Coordinates of C-alpha atoms in Angstrom, one line a residue:
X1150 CA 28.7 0.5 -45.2
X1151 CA 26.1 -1.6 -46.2
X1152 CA 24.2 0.4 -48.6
X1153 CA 27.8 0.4 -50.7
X1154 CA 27.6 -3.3 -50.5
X1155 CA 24.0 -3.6 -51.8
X1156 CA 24.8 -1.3 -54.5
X1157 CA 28.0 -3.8 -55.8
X1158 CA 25.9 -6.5 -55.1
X1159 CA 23.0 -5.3 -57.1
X1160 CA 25.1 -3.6 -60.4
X1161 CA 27.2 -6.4 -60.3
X1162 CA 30.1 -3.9 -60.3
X1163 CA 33.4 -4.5 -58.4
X1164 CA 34.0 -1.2 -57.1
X1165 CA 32.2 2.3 -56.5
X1166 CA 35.2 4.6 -57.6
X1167 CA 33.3 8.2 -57.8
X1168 CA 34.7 10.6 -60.0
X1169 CA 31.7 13.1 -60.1
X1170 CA 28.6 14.2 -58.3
X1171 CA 25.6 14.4 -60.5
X1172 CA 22.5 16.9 -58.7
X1173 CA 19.0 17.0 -60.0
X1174 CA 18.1 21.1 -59.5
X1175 CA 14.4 21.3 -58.5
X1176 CA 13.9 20.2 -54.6
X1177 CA 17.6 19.2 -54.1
X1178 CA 19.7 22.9 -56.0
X1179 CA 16.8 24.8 -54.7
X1180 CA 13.5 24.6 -52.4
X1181 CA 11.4 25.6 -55.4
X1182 CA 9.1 22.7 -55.1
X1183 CA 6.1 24.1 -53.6
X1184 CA 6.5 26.6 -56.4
X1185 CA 6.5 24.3 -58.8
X1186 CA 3.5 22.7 -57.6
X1187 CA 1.5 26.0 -57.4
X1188 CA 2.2 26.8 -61.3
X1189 CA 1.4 23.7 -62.7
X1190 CA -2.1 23.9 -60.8
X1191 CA -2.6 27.1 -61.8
X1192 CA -1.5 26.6 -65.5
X1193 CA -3.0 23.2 -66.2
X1194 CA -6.5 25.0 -64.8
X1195 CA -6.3 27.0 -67.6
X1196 CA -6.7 24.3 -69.8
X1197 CA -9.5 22.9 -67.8
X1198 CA -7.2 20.3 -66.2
X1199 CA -7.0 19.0 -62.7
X1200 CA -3.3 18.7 -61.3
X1201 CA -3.0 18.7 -57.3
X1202 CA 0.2 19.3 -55.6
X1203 CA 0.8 15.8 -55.2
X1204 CA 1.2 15.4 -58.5
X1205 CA 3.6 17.7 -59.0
X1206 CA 5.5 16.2 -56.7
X1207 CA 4.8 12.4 -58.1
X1208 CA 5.8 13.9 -61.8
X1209 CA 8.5 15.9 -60.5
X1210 CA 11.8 15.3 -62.7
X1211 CA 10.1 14.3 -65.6
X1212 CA 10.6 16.9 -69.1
X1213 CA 7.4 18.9 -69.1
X1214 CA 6.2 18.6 -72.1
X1215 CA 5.7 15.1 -71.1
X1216 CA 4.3 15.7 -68.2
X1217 CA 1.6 17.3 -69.9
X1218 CA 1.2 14.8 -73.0
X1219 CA 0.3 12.5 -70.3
X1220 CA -2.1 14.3 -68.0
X1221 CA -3.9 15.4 -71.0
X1222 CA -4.1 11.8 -72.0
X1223 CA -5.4 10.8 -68.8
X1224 CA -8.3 12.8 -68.9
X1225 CA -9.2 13.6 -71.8
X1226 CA -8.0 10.3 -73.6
X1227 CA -6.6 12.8 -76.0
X1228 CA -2.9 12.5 -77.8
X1229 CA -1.9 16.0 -78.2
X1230 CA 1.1 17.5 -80.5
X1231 CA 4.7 18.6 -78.9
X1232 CA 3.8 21.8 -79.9
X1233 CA 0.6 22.0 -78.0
X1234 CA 2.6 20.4 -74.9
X1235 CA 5.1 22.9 -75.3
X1236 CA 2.7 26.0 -75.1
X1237 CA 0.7 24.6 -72.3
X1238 CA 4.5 24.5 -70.4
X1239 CA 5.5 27.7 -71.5
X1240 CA 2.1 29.3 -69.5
X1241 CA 3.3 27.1 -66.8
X1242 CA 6.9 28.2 -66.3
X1243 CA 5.8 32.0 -66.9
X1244 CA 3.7 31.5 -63.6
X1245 CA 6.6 30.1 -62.1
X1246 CA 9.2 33.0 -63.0
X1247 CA 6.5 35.2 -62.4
X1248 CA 6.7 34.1 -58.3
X1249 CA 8.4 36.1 -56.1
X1250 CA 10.3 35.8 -54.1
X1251 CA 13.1 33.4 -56.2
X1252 CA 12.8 29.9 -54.4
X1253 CA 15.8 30.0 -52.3
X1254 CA 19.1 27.5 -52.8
X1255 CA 18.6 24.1 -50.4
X1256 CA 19.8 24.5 -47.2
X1257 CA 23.3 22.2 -47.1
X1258 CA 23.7 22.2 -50.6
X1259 CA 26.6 24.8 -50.9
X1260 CA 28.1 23.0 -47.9
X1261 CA 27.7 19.2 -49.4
X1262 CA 29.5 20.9 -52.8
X1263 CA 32.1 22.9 -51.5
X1264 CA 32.8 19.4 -49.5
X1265 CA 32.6 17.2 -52.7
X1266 CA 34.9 19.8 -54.9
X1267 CA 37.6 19.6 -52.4
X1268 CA 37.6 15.8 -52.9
X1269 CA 38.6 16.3 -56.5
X1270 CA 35.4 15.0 -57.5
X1271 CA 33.7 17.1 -60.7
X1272 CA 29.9 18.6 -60.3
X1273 CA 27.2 18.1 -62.7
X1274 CA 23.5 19.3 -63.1
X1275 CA 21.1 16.6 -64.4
X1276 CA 17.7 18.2 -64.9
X1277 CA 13.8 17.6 -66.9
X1278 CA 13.5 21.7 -66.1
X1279 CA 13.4 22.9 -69.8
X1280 CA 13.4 26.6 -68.3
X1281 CA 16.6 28.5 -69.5
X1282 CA 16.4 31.2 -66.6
X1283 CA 16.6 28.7 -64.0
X1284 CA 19.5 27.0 -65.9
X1285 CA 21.2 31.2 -65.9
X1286 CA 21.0 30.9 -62.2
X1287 CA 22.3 27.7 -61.7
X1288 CA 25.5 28.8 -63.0
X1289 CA 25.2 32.5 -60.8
X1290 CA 24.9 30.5 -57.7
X1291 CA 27.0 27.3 -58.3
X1292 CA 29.1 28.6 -60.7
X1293 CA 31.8 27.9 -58.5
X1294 CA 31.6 24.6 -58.6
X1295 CA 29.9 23.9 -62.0
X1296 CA 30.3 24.5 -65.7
X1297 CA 27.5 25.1 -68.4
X1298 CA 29.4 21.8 -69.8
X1299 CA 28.5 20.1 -66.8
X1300 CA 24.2 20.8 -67.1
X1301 CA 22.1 18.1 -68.9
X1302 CA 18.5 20.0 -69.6
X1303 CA 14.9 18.4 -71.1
X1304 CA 16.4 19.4 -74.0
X1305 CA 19.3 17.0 -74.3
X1306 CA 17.6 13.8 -74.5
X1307 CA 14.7 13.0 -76.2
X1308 CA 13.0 10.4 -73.2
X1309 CA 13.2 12.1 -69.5
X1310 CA 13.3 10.4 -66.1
X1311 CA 12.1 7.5 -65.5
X1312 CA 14.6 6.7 -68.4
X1313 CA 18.1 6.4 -67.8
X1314 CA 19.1 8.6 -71.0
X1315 CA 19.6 11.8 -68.7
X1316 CA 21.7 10.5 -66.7
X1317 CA 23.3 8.6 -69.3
X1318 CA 24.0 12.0 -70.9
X1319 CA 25.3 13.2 -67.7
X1320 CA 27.9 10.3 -67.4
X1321 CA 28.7 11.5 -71.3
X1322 CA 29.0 15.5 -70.4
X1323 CA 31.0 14.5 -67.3
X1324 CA 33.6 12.5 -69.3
X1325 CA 32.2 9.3 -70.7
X1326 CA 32.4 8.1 -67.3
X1327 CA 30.8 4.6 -66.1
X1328 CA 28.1 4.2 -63.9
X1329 CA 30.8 3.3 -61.4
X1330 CA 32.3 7.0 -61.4
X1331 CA 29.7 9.0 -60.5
X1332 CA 26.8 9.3 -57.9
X1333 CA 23.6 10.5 -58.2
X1334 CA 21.9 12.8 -55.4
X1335 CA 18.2 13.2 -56.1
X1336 CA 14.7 13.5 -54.3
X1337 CA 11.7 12.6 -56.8
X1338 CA 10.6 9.3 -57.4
X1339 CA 11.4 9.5 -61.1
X1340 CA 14.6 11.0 -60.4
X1341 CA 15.3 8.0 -58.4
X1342 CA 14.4 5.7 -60.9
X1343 CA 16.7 7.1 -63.5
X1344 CA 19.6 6.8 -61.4
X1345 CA 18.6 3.6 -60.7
X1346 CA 18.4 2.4 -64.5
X1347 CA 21.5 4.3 -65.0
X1348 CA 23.2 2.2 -62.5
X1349 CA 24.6 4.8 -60.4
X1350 CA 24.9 4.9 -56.9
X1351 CA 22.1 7.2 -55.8
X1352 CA 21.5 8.8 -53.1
X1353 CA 17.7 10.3 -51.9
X1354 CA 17.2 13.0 -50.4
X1355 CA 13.6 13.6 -49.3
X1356 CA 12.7 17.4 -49.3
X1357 CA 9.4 16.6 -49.8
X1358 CA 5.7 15.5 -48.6
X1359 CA 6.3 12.2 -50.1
X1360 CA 7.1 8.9 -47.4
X1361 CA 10.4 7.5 -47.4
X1362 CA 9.4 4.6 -48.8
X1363 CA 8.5 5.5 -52.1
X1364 CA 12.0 6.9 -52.9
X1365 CA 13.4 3.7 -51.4
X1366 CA 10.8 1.3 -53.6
X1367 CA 12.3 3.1 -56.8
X1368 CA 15.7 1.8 -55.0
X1369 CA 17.5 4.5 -54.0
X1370 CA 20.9 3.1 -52.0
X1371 CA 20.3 5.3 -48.8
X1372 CA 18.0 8.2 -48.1
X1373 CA 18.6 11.2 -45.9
X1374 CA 15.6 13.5 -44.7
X1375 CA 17.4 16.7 -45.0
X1376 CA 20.4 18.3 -47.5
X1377 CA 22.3 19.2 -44.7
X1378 CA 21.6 15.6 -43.2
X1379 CA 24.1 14.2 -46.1
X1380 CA 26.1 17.8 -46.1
X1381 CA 26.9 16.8 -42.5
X1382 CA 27.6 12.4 -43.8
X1383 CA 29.6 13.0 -46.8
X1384 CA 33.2 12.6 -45.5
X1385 CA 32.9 9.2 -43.7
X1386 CA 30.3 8.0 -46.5
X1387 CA 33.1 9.3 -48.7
X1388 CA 35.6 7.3 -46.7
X1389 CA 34.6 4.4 -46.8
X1390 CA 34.3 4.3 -50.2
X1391 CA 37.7 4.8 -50.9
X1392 CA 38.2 2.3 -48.5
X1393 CA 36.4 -0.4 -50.0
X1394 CA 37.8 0.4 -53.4
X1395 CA 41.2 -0.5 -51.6

């Protein structure tokens, strides 16, 4: 496939030998997007800040806490403490768990794992949620397929996506495996990116509002519009990896 060739041409690397899946959580585990994007309006109004949906959706992936820092900086010019950041996220994730009902799991997602665990390939959870009971049901729903081992959190690096480190730390958790091993299924632009300067082969899926093209101009490899789009691709995209490895 060609989008396996302009990866190896890209990275530089001989072969794409994956050893491990690793999923961001918000808009690819779960539909809980448009959630997301009602409590940080709703939270950040508090404060006397102006977030629309769109940029939840633009910020999506990134830790909170920086997400705030930086929309307080903004507009109000202001440089405000971790601690302040961290109370202005906590009101925002109450909203969020206070939201019924739960955001349900992404349609094709159990399918696409169940797939990928019967390749032999290991599961990992690569997330800028900070928000522990999201991380409880992570493990109640995909818990046949994942370990708490196997989840890298806001709290494990100290520089979210855009920056590589998460997923960095997710090639660690997985097994200090190179960027080779593992591929990386995401749908935010920042998500992307990450992946991207983790040199991982990464995959978009867009289950949002946002146009195709600014997942693919952070350079995801390929792009599917739905979960169960790629659910339903895996095995020859699979394949043909193996096959080009050989």
């Amino acid at each position: 496939m060609t989008h396996i060739s302009n990866y190896l041409a890209r990275t530089g690397f001989a072969s794409l030998c994956p050893r491990a899946v690793l999923f961001d959580m918000d808009g690819v585990c779960y539909d809980s997007m448009p959630y997301h994007a009602v409590a940080w309006q709703q939270s950040m109004a508090h404060y006397g800040l102006t977030m629309t949906a769109a940029d939840a959706y633009a910020t999506e992936g990134a830790r909170g806490i920086d997400t705030v820092r930086n929309l307080v900086k903004e507009q109000r010019g202001e440089d405000i403490t971790l601690e302040k950041a961290q109370e202005m996220y906590d009101l925002k994730s109450r909203i969020f768990h206070d939201m019924k009902p739960l955001p349900p799991i992404m349609p094709g997602i159990l399918e696409l794992m169940a797939q990928i665990h019967d390749c032999g390939l290991s599961i990992g959870i690569v997330t800028g949620s900070g928000q522990r009971p999201l991380i409880a049901r992570l493990m109640r729903d995909f818990g046949e397929y994942l370990t708490k081992e196997h989840i890298v959190t806001a709290y494990d690096v100290e520089h979210g996506k855009p920056a590589p480190d998460p997923y960095l730390m997710g090639l660690k958790m997985m097994g200090d495996l190179k960027p080779w091993e593992a591929i990386v299924v995401e749908n935010a632009p920042l998500g992307v990116a990450a992946a991207v300067a983790a040199q991982c082969f990464t995959i978009a899926v867009n289950t949002g509002p946002l146009p195709d093209e600014v997942l693919l101009n952070q350079g995801a490899d390929i792009i599917f519009g739905k979960m169960t789009d790629l659910s339903k691709a895996w095995k020859e995209m699979y394949e043909t990896m193996l096959e080009i490895d050989n």
